[in-house]
Short mmCIF file of C-alpha atoms in Angstrom, two decimals:
data_model
loop_
_atom_site.label_atom_id
_atom_site.label_comp_id
_atom_site.label_asym_id
_atom_site.label_seq_id
_atom_site.Cartn_x
_atom_site.Cartn_y
_atom_site.Cartn_z
CA MET A 180 97.55 75.22 104.23
CA THR A 181 96.85 78.07 101.70
CA TYR A 182 95.95 75.88 98.75
CA TYR A 183 93.40 74.10 101.17
CA ILE A 184 91.74 77.18 101.90
CA THR A 185 91.79 78.36 98.23
CA LYS A 186 90.08 75.27 97.33
CA VAL A 187 87.56 75.70 99.98
CA ALA A 188 86.89 79.33 99.17
CA VAL A 189 86.35 78.87 95.47
CA THR A 190 83.65 76.02 96.16
CA ALA A 191 81.75 77.66 98.96
CA VAL A 192 81.81 81.01 96.78
CA LEU A 193 80.40 79.20 93.51
CA VAL A 194 77.88 77.58 96.02
CA VAL A 195 76.65 80.93 97.46
CA LEU A 196 76.93 82.62 93.98
CA ILE A 197 74.31 80.05 92.46
CA SER A 198 72.31 80.51 95.68
CA GLU A 199 72.34 84.33 95.14
CA ILE A 200 71.42 84.20 91.55
CA SER A 201 68.50 81.79 92.14
CA LYS A 202 66.81 84.35 93.96
CA ARG A 203 66.33 86.29 91.01
CA SER A 204 66.02 83.74 88.59
CA SER A 205 65.29 80.16 89.47
CA PHE A 206 66.14 79.26 85.56
CA ILE A 207 69.61 80.64 85.68
CA GLY A 208 70.28 79.32 88.95
CA ALA A 209 68.98 75.86 87.96
CA VAL A 210 70.90 75.73 84.86
CA LEU A 211 74.19 76.73 87.09
CA ALA A 212 73.22 74.01 89.57
CA SER A 213 72.61 71.51 87.07
CA VAL A 214 76.02 71.84 85.62
CA PRO A 215 78.29 69.28 87.47
CA LEU A 216 80.36 72.23 89.19
CA THR A 217 81.14 70.03 92.10
CA SER A 218 82.22 67.04 89.71
CA VAL A 219 84.22 69.41 87.91
CA LEU A 220 85.90 70.94 90.69
CA ALA A 221 86.60 67.59 92.55
CA MET A 222 88.36 66.33 89.09
CA LEU A 223 90.32 69.64 89.09
CA TRP A 224 91.50 69.37 92.82
CA LEU A 225 92.18 65.80 92.05
CA TYR A 226 94.23 66.26 89.05
CA ILE A 227 96.09 69.32 90.48
CA ASP A 228 96.86 67.31 93.72
CA THR A 229 97.87 64.14 92.06
CA GLY A 230 98.63 64.54 88.44
CA ASP A 231 96.96 61.04 88.04
CA ILE A 232 94.74 60.68 85.14
CA GLY A 233 93.75 57.32 85.92
CA LYS A 234 92.33 58.50 89.50
CA VAL A 235 90.63 61.47 87.57
CA SER A 236 88.80 58.88 85.23
CA GLU A 237 87.99 56.57 87.94
CA LEU A 238 86.09 59.55 89.49
CA ALA A 239 84.47 60.43 86.46
CA GLY A 240 83.23 56.81 86.00
CA SER A 241 81.82 56.74 89.36
CA VAL A 242 80.12 60.20 89.11
CA PHE A 243 78.26 58.68 85.85
CA TRP A 244 76.73 56.06 87.35
CA LEU A 245 75.80 57.82 90.67
CA VAL A 246 74.15 60.59 88.72
CA LEU A 247 71.17 58.61 87.84
CA PRO A 248 70.06 57.63 91.61
CA SER A 249 70.72 61.35 92.55
CA LEU A 250 67.95 62.40 90.45
CA ALA A 251 65.49 60.84 93.06
CA LEU A 252 66.01 63.93 95.07
CA PHE A 253 64.77 66.09 92.18
CA VAL A 254 61.69 63.92 91.82
CA ALA A 255 60.72 63.69 95.56
CA LEU A 256 61.47 66.80 96.87
CA PRO A 257 58.86 68.91 94.51
CA VAL A 258 56.17 66.10 94.73
CA LEU A 259 56.45 66.36 98.76
CA LEU A 260 56.46 70.08 98.65
CA THR A 261 53.48 70.23 96.44
CA HIS A 262 51.56 67.95 98.76
CA GLY A 263 52.06 70.30 101.42
CA VAL A 264 54.44 68.67 103.37
CA ASN A 265 56.90 70.89 105.72
CA PHE A 266 60.07 71.85 103.50
CA TYR A 267 62.69 70.18 106.19
CA LEU A 268 60.83 67.32 106.38
CA SER A 269 60.37 66.98 102.26
CA LEU A 270 64.10 67.59 102.27
CA ALA A 271 65.04 65.06 104.86
CA VAL A 272 62.81 62.50 103.15
CA SER A 273 63.78 63.26 99.64
CA ILE A 274 67.60 62.53 101.00
CA GLY A 275 66.51 59.44 102.28
CA ILE A 276 64.98 58.23 99.21
CA THR A 277 68.04 59.28 97.34
CA ALA A 278 70.35 57.13 99.82
CA ILE A 279 68.49 54.25 99.16
CA CYS A 280 68.54 54.71 95.60
CA TYR A 281 72.26 55.15 95.63
CA TRP A 282 72.19 51.94 97.67
CA LEU A 283 70.01 49.97 95.38
CA MET A 284 72.25 51.14 92.28
CA VAL A 285 75.70 50.17 94.13
CA VAL A 286 74.14 46.64 94.89
CA ALA A 287 72.81 46.21 91.02
CA LEU A 288 76.40 47.49 89.52
CA ARG A 289 78.27 45.08 91.92
CA HIS A 290 75.64 42.39 90.58
CA TYR A 291 76.77 43.08 87.08
CA GLY A 292 80.38 43.34 88.05
CA VAL A 293 80.87 46.97 88.29
CA GLU A 294 82.89 48.11 91.39
CA LEU A 295 82.74 51.83 92.22
#
């Protein structure tokens, strides 16, 4: 149980740290947020938990394919905000657009024989 609490704490501290740094410098916050910390932590925890490099490799490959549709959020959100849409509505719509892009990517990859 201590191990799981440690995993959650380390992950949460990084997210809060990035949020706090972003208050002072959006550039440094963006640099830190753009580093795939979540993916790196997930791969690290997966390897520590299983010792299975095959599972880590599969995860890394899947993350690669799903990075492209995730970028839709970072296009849609600022466009909506600059057009005066409320923040929470902009965020919800951007997440919805991103979810649709994920679905389209998965469908396209399956069409070409790539299983995630």
